[in-house]
Every structure is written in structure tokens, then in C-alpha cells.
Coordinates of C-alpha atoms in Angstrom, one line a residue:
X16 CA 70.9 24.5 112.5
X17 CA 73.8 26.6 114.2
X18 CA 72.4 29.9 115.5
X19 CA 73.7 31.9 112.0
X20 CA 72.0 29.6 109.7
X21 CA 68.3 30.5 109.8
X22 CA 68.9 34.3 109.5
X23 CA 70.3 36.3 106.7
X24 CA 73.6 37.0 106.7
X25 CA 73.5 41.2 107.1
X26 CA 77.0 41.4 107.8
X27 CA 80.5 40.0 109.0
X28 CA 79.4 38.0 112.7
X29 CA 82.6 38.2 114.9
X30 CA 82.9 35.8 117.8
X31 CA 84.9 36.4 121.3
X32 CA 85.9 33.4 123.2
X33 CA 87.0 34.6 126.5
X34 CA 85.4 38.0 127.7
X35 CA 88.3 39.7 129.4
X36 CA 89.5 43.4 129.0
X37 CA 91.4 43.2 125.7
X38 CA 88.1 41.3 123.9
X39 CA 85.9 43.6 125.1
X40 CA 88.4 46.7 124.4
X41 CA 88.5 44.9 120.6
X42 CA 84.5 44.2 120.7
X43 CA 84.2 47.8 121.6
X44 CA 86.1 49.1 119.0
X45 CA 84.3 47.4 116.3
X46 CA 81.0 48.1 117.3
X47 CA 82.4 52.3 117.5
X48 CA 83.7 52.6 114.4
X49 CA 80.4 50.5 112.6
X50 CA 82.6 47.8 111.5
X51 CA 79.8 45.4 112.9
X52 CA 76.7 45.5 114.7
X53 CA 76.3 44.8 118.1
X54 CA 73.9 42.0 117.8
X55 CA 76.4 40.7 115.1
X56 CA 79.2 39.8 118.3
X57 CA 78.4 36.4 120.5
X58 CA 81.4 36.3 123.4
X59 CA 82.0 33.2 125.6
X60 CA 83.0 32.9 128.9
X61 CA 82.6 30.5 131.8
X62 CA 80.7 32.6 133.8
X63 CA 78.7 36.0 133.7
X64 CA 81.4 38.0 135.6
X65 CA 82.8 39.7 132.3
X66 CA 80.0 39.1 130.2
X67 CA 77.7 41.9 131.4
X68 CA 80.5 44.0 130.0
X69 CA 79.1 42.8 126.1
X70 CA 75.7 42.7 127.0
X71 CA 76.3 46.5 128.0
X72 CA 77.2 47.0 124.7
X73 CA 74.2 45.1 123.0
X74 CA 76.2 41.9 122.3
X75 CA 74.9 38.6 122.3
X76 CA 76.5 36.0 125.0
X77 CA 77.1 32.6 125.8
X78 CA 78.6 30.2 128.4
X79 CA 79.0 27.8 125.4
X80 CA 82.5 28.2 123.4
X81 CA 81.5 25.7 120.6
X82 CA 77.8 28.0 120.3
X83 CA 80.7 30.7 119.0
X84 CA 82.0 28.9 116.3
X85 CA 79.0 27.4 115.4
X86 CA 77.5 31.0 115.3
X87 CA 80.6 32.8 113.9
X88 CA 83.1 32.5 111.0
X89 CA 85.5 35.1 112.0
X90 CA 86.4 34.3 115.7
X91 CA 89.0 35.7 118.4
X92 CA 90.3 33.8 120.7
X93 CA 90.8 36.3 124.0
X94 CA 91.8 33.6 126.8
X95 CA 94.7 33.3 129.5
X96 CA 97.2 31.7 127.1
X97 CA 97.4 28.6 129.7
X98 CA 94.1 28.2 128.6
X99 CA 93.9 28.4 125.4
X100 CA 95.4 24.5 124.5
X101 CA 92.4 23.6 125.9
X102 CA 90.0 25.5 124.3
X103 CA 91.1 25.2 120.9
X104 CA 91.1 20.9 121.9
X105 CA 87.0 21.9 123.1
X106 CA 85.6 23.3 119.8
X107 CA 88.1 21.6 117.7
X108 CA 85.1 19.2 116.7
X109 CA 83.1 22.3 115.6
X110 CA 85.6 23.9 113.2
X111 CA 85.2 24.4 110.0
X112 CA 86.9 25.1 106.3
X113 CA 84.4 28.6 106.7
X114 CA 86.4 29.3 109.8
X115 CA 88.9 32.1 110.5
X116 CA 90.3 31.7 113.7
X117 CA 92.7 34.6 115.4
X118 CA 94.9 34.4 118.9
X119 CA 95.8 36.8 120.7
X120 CA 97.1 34.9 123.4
X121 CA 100.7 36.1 124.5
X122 CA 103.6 33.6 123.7
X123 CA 101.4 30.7 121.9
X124 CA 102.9 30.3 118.2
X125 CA 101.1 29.5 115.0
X126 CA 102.7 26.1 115.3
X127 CA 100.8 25.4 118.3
X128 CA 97.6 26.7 117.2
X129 CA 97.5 24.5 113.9
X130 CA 99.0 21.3 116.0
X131 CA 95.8 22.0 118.1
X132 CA 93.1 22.7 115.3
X133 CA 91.6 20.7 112.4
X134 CA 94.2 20.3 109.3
X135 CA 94.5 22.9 107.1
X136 CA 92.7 25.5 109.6
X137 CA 93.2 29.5 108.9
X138 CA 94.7 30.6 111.8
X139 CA 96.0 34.3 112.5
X140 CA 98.0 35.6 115.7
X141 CA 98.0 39.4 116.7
X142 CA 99.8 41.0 119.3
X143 CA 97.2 43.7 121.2
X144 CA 98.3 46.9 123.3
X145 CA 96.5 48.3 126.1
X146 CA 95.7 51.6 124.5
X147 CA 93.5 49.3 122.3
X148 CA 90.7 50.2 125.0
X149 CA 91.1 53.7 124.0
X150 CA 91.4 52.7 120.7
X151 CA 94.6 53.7 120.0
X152 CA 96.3 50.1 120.1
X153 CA 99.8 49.4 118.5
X154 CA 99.1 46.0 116.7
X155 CA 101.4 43.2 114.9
X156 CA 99.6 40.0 113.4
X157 CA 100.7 37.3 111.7
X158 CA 99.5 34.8 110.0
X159 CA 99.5 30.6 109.7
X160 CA 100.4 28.7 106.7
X161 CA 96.9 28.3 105.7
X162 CA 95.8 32.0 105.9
X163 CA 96.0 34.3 102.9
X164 CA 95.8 37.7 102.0
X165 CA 92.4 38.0 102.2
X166 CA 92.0 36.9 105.6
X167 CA 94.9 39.0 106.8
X168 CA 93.3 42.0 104.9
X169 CA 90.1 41.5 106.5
X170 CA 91.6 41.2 109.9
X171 CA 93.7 44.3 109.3
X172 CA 90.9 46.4 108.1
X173 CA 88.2 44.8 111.3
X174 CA 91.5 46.0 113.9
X175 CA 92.0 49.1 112.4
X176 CA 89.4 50.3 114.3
X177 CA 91.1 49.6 118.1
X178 CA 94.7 51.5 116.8
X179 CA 97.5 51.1 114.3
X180 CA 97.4 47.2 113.2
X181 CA 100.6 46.2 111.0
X182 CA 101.5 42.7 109.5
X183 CA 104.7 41.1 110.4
X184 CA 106.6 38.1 110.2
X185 CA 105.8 35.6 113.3
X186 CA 109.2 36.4 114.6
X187 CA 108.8 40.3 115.6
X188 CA 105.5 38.8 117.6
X189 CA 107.8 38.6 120.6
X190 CA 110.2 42.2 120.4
X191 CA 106.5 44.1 119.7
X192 CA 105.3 42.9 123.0
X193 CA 108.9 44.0 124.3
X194 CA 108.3 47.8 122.6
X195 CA 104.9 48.2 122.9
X196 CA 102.8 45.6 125.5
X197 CA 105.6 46.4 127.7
X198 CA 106.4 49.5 126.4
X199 CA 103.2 51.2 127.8
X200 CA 104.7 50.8 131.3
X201 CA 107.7 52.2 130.2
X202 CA 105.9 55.0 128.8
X203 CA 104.2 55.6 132.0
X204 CA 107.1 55.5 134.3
X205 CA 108.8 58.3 131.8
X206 CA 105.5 60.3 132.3
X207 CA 105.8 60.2 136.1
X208 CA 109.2 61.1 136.3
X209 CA 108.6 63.9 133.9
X210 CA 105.7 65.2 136.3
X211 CA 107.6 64.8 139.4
X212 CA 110.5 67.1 138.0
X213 CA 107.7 70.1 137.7
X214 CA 106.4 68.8 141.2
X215 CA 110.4 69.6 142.4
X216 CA 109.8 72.4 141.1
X217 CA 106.9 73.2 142.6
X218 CA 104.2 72.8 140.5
X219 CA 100.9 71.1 141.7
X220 CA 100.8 67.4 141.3
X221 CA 97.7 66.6 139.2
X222 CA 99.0 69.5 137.2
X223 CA 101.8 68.2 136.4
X224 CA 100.5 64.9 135.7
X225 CA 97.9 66.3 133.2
X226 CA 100.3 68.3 131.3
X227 CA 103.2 65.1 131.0
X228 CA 100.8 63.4 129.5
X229 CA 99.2 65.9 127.0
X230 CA 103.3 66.6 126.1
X231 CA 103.5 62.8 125.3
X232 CA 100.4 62.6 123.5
X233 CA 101.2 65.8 120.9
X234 CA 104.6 64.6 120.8
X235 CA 103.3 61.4 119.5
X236 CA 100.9 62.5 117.2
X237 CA 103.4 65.4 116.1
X238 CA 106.2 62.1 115.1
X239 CA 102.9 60.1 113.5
X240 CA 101.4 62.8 111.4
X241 CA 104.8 64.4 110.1
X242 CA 106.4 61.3 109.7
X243 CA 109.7 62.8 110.9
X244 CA 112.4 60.4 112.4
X245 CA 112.3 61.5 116.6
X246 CA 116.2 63.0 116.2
X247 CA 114.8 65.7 113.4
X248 CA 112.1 67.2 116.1
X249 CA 114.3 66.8 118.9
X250 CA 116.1 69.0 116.7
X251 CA 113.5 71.5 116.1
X252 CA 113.2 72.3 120.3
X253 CA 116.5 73.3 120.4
X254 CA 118.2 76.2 120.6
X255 CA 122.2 77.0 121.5
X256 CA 122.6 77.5 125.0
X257 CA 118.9 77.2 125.7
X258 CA 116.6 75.0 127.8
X259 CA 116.6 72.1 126.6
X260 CA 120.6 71.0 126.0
X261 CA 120.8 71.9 129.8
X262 CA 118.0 68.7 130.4
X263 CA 118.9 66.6 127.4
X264 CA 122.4 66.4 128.4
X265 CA 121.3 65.5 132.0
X266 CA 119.1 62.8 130.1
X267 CA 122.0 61.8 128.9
X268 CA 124.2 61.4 132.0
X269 CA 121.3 59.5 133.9
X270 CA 121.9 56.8 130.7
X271 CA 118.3 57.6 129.8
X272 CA 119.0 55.8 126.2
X273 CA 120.6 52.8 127.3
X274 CA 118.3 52.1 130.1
X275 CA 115.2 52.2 127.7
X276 CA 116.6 50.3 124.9
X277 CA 117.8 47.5 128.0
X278 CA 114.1 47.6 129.2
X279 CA 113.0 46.6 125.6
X280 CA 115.7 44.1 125.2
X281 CA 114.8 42.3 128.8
X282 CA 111.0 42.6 127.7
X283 CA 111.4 41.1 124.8
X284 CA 113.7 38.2 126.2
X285 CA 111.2 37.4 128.5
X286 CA 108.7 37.2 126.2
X287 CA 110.5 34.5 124.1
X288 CA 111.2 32.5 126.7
X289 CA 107.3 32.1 127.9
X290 CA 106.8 31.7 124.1
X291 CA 109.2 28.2 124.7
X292 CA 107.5 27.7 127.7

């Protein structure tokens, strides 16, 4: 019998195939919030190099994909997405009606991932952040013609615990990695520049640094938990003639809009065509 069958199910088993940052950040998540047990998770991986990351955390591990879905009914599939075709063609033979199987491979549709796997196979595809490893991820999924409600709520529910996880049509997939995969190294490059102005001024580097990004973290959580549209709290900071028309119009002169929607747009672009690729 597979692994799962001589014991008695205790709870949800979640299987990783691949074992890099993002499945681990996910697998970390899960296990933080109690959503399963550690000894509930089996990852896979070719070799031990990122699997002593899951052991770490009390998972079980394997250099055996098909062991996963043997072991597993809900399994995430964390690979390079030029390695994922082959993968899903590898335990293929092992899949099952039980099965729900979720990507989050970057630019590898739905389409492809049923073509790949048994007929009628529940398939799911989410779109991960970085600041899932802090568990404050941004998160779209979407999901195959053979997945319904109940597996997306599951999903929904299990990712909630690594961020913000929203489902959307397949077709936003590709502008959410443009706003927010990409988006976290625009984010960062705004942080910098916000920290070298105060260095200009002449205030201590790692100073600066720390407080840029404390000001974008309350700011954020200010726009989440209010629920205000960004224009009514930029709003709120300013007074006539005071500090902050003098820098927002120099925002404005360096373009500071049209550059960051641009960045979104090329991000986005980009990501569609490796999704053709």
C-alpha cells in the first residue's frame, strides 16, 4: 500500500514536489499557522541539497516524486517551470481522481497542465510572492476546468496562511506577477531611493534604511486595515504650503507615476510572452 494507506488519516497530508525557496516558504507557513502537521508534509527533490530545509522543520522527505502522490492527495508542484512538463509526464502514471494537484510554476497555463495529466485531473495554478517567506505573500490562483469550489476553497483557506491569497480568472495570472512578483523589486528600489534622500541629507545609512522600510510597512498596513483608496491618505499628509507638496510635486517632475505604471506594464509583457514560450 502507498505510504498514507496503513495509517489513519489525522488530517489534510500536503505534498511538495520540488524543495526550493517558495515550497519551503509555503511548507513553512502551513506548519506556523497549524494548518497541518509537520509529519503530515513529504517534499521531493532530486537531491538532499534543499531538502534538509523540510527536515529542519519536521517534514518527511523523499527523492521519489511519484512516493508524493502516492502519499498525498493535495500536492504542490514547486519546480523550475522548464521542468515541470516533465514531471507532471513522471508521476502522471500515479495520479489519481483523489488527487488535487496545484502549480506554481511561472508562465505554465492550465491548458498545459491538463494536456500533461490524466483526463479529467483537478488542477489549480497560483501565482506566489516573495514576502510569502515572511508570510505576508500577495497570492492569485486559478483554477482548471475540472476543479470546483471546494478545491479552490480549500486551497484558499491552506494559502491563507503564507499572505493575502485571492481567486482570479487565469488571465490576471500574468499582470499579478507584473504588480506583485515583480513588484517587490520595485518596491525595493523605491525604499532605497527613499533612504538615500535622508542619507543626502545626512542621516546615517542603516538608519535610514530601517526607517524607509518601517514607512512602507505602516503605510501599507494603514491602506489594508482602513480600506482607503492611496489618493484619500495621501490626502490626509498634506498640508497647504507644507512638506510634502514641495516633495510630491518633485515626485511628480521625476515622472514617478508613469515610470512605475511602465515598469508594471513591461513586467507583465514579459511575463506573457514566457507564458507563449
Amino acid at each position: 500500500p502507498a505510504k498514507g494507506d496503513e495509517e489513519p488519516r489525522t488530517g489534510l497530508r500536503v505534498g511538495f514536489v520540488g524543495a526550493g525557496r517558495m515550497a519551503e516558504a509555503i511548507a513553512q507557513g502551513l506548519i506556523r499557522a497549524g494548518k497541518v502537521e509537520a509529519k503530515q508534509v513529504l517534499a521531493s527533490a532530486p537531491t538532499d541539497r534543499n531538502l534538509c530545509h523540510f527536515r529542519a522543520l519536521g517534514c518527511q522527505t523523499t527523492h521519489s516524486n511519484q512516493e508524493v502522490l502516492q502519499s498525498c492527495s493535495l500536492v504542490i508542484f514547486a519546480t523550475k517551470p522548464q521542468v515541470l512538463p516533465a514531471v507532471l509526464k513522471e508521476v502522471a502514471p500515479v495520479v489519481t481522481a483523489e488527487h488535487v494537484l496545484v502549480s506554481v510554476a511561472a508562465g505554465v497555463s492550465l491548458s498545459t497542465l491538463e494536456e500533461l495529466l490524466p483526463l479529467n485531473t483537478r488542477v489549480l495554478r497560483v501565482s506566489p510572492n516573495l514576502p510569502c517567506i515572511v508570510q505576508e505573500g500577495a497570492m492569485v490562483m486559478a483554477r482548471g476546468h475540472h476543479a470546483g469550489s471546494e478545491e479552490a476553497k480549500l486551497l484558499q483557506n491552506l494559502l491563507e496562511a503564507c499572505g493575502q491569497c485571492e481567486e482570479v480568472p487565469e488571465a490576471y495570472v500574468d499582470i499579478h506577477t507584473g504588480l506583485s512578483g515583480s513588484g517587490v523589486a520595485f518596491v525595493c528600489t523605491f525604499s532605497e531611493a527613499l533612504a538615500e534622500g535622508a542619507i543626502k541629507m545626512g542621516m546615517p545609512s542603516a538608519l535610514a534604511h530601517r526607517i524607509a522600510a518601517q514607512t512602507l510597512l505602516g503605510t501599507a498596513k494603514l491602506l489594508q486595515q482602513e480600506g482607503q483608496h492611496p489618493a484619500q491618505l495621501r490626502t490626509d499628509v498634506l498640508t497647504p504650503a507644507g512638506t510634502t507638496i514641495y516633495g510630491l510635486h518633485a515626485l511628480e517632475q521625476g515622472g514617478l507615476r508613469a515610470a512605475t505604471m511602465s515598469a508594471v506594464e513591461a513586467a507583465t509583457c514579459r511575463a506573457k510572452e514566457l507564458s507563449r514560450k
